[in-house]
mmCIF file of C-alpha atoms in Angstrom:
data_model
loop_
_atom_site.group_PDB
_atom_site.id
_atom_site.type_symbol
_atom_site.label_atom_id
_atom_site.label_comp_id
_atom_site.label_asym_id
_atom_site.label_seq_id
_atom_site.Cartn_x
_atom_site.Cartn_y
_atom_site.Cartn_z
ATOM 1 C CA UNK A 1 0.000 0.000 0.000
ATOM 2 C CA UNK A 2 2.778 2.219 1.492
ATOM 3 C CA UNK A 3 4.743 1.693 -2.476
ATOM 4 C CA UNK A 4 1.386 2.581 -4.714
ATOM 5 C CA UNK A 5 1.177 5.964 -2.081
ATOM 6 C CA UNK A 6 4.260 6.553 -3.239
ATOM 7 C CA UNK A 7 3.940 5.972 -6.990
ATOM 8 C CA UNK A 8 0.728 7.798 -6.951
ATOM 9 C CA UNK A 9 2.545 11.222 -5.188
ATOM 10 C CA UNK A 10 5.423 10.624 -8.226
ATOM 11 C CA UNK A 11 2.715 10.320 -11.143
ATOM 12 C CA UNK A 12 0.746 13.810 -9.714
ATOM 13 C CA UNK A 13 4.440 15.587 -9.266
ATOM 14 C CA UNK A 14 5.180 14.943 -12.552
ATOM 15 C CA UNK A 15 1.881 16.280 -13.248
ATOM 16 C CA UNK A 16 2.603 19.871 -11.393
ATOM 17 C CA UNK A 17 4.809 20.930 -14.172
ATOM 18 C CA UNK A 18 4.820 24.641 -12.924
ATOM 19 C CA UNK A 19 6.437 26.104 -9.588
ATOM 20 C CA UNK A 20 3.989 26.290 -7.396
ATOM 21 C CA UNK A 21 3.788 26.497 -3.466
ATOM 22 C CA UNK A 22 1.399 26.078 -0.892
ATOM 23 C CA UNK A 23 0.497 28.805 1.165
ATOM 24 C CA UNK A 24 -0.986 28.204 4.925
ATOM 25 C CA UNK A 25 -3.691 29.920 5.682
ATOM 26 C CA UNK A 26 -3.820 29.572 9.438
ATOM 27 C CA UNK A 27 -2.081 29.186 12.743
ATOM 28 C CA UNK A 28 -0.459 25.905 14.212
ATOM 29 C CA UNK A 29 -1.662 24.205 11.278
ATOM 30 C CA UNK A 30 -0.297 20.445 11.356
ATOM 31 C CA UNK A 31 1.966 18.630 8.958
ATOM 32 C CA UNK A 32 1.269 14.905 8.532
ATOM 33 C CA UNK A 33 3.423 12.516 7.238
ATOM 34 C CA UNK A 34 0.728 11.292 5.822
ATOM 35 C CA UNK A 35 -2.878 12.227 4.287
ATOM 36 C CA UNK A 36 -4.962 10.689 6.705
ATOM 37 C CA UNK A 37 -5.736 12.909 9.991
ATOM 38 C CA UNK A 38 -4.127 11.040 12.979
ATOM 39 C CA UNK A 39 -2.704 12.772 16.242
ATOM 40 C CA UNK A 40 0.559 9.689 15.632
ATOM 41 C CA UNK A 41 1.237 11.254 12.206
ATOM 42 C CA UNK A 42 2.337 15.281 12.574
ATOM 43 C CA UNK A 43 6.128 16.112 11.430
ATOM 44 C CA UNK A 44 5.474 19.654 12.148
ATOM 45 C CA UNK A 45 3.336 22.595 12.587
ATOM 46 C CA UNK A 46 2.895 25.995 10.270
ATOM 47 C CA UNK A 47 1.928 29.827 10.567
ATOM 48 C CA UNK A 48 -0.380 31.477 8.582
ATOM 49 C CA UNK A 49 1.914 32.936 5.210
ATOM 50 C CA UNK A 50 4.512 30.276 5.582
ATOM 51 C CA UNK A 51 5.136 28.091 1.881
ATOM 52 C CA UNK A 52 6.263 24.901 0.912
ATOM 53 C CA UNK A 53 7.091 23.849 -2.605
ATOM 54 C CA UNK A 54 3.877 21.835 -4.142
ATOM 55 C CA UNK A 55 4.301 18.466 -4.803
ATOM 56 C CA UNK A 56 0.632 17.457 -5.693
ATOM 57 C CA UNK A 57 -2.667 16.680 -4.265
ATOM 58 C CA UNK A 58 -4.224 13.388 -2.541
ATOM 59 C CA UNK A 59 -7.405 13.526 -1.762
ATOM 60 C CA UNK A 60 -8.163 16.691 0.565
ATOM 61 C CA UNK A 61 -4.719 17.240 1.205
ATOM 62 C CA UNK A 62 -1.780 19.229 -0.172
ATOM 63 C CA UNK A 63 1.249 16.937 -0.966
ATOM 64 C CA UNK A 64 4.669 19.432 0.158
ATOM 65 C CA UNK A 65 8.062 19.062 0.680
ATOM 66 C CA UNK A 66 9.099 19.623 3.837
ATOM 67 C CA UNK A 67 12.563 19.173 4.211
ATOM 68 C CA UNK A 68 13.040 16.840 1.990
ATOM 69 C CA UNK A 69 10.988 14.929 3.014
ATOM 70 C CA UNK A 70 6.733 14.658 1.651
ATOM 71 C CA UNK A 71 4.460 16.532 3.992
ATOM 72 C CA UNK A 72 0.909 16.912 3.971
ATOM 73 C CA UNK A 73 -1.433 19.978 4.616
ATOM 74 C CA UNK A 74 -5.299 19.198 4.593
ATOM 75 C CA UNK A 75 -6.696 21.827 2.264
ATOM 76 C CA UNK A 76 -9.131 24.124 4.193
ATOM 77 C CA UNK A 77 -6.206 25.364 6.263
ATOM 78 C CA UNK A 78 -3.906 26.152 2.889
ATOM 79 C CA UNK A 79 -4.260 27.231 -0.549
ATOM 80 C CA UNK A 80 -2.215 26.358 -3.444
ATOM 81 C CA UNK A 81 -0.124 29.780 -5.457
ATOM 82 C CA UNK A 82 0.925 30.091 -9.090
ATOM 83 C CA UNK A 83 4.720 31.210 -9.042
ATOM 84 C CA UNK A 84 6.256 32.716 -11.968
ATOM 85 C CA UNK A 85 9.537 31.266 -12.991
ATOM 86 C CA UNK A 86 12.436 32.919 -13.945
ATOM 87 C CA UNK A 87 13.868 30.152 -15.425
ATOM 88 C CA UNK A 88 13.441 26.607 -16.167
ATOM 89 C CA UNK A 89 12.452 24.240 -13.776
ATOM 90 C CA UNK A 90 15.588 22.285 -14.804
ATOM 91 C CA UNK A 91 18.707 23.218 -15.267
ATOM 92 C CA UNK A 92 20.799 21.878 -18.418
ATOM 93 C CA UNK A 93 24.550 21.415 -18.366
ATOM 94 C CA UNK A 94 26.874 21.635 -21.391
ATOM 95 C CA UNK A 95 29.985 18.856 -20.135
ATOM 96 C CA UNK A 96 33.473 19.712 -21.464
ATOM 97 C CA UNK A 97 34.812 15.915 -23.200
ATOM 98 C CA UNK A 98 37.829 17.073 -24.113
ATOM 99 C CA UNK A 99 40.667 18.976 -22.477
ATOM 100 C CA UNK A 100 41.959 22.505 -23.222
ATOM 101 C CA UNK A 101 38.896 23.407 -25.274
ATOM 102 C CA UNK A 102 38.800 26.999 -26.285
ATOM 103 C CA UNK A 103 35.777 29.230 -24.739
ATOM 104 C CA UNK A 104 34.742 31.888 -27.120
ATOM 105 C CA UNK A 105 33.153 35.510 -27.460
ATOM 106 C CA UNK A 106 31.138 34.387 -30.309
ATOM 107 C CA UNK A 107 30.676 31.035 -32.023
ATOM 108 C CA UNK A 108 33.532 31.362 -34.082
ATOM 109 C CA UNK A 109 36.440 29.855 -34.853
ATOM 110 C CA UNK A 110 38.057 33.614 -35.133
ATOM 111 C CA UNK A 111 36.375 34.287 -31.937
ATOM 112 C CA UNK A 112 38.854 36.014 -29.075
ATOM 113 C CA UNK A 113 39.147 33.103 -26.528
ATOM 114 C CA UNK A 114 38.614 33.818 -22.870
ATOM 115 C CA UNK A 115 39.445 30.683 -21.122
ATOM 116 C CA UNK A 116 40.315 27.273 -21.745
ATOM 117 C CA UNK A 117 38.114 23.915 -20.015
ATOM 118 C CA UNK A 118 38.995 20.330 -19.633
ATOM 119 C CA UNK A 119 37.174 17.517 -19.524
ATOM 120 C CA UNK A 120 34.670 16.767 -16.782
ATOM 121 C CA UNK A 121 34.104 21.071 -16.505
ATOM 122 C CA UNK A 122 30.709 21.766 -16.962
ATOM 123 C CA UNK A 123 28.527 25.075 -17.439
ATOM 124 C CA UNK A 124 24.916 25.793 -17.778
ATOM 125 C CA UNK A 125 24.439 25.828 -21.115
ATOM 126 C CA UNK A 126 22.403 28.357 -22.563
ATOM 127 C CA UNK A 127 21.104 26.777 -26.257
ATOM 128 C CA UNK A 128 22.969 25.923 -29.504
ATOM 129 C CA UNK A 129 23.938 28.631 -32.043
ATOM 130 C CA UNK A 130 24.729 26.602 -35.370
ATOM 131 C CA UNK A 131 27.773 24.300 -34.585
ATOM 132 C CA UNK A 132 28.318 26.079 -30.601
ATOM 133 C CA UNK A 133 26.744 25.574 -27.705
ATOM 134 C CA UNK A 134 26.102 28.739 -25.875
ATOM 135 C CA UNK A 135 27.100 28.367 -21.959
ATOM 136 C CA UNK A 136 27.366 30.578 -19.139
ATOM 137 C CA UNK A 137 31.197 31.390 -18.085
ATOM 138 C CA UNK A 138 31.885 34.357 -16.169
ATOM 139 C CA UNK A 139 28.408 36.062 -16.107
ATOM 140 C CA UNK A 140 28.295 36.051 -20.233
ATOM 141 C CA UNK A 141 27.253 34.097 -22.630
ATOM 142 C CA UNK A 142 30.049 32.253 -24.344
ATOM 143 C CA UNK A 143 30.593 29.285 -27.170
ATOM 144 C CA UNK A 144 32.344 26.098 -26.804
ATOM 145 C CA UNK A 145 32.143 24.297 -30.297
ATOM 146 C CA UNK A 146 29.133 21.382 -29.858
ATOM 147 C CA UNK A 147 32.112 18.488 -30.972
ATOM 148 C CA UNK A 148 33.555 19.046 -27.849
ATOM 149 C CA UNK A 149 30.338 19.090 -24.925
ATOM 150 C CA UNK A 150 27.634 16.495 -24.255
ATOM 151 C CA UNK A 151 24.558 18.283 -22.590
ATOM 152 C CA UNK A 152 22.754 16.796 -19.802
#
């Protein structure tokens, strides 16, 4: 029973594809461990205005993380709040395969070069631009030629 919980809270998270949080509503609002109201099952208790990233929902309860770990907040003490995102809800990395690979100004081969990476380096990588992949190195955007990265 405990395992199809489980897989049930996974399916409805990857459901929740945008950030959102839960909100709490009230004072000394409980925290369950699980969605069933039990005095043996409270992690923690809330304030009124504090969040906790959104995980899903199971039955009349708000699935959260709390620490780590899933929480639950029954839903008349909570309310769930849209959050804009400022970027994606992953992050992508652009990994270096190669050592003393040139990092460019522009995706050029007559490009200045800034820096030089090795292999295992990685950066966030930023898109592709023809032949480069655009990463973030020093604050700016800057090309590493695609033969020489694997993004994750």
């Amino acid at each position: 029973m405990k395992k199809l919980f489980f897989a049930l809270i996974m399916i409805i998270s990857a459901v929740a594809a945008k950030a959102q949080t839960v909100v709490i509503d009230g004072n000394n609002v409980c925290i369950r461990a699980s969605a069933y109201i039990q005095s043996d099952n409270i992690m923690a208790h809330a304030n009124k205005g504090a969040s906790f990233k959104y995980k899903g929902t199971y039955g009349s309860f708000y699935c959260i993380d709390y620490k780590g770990a899933y929480g639950f907040v029954h839903k008349s003490f909570a309310h769930v709040k849209q959050q804009k995102q400022s970027q994606p809800a992953k992050q992508t990395f652009a990994h270096v395969t190669g050592d003393n690979v040139r990092i460019r100004t522009a995706a050029s081969l007559n490009a200045g070069v800034v820096a030089a990476a090795n292999k295992g380096d990685y950066f966030v990588f930023l898109g592709f631009s023809g032949e480069w992949c655009k990463v973030k190195y020093g604050g700016k955007t800057r090309y590493i030629h695609a033969d020489f990265v694997n993004v994750y």
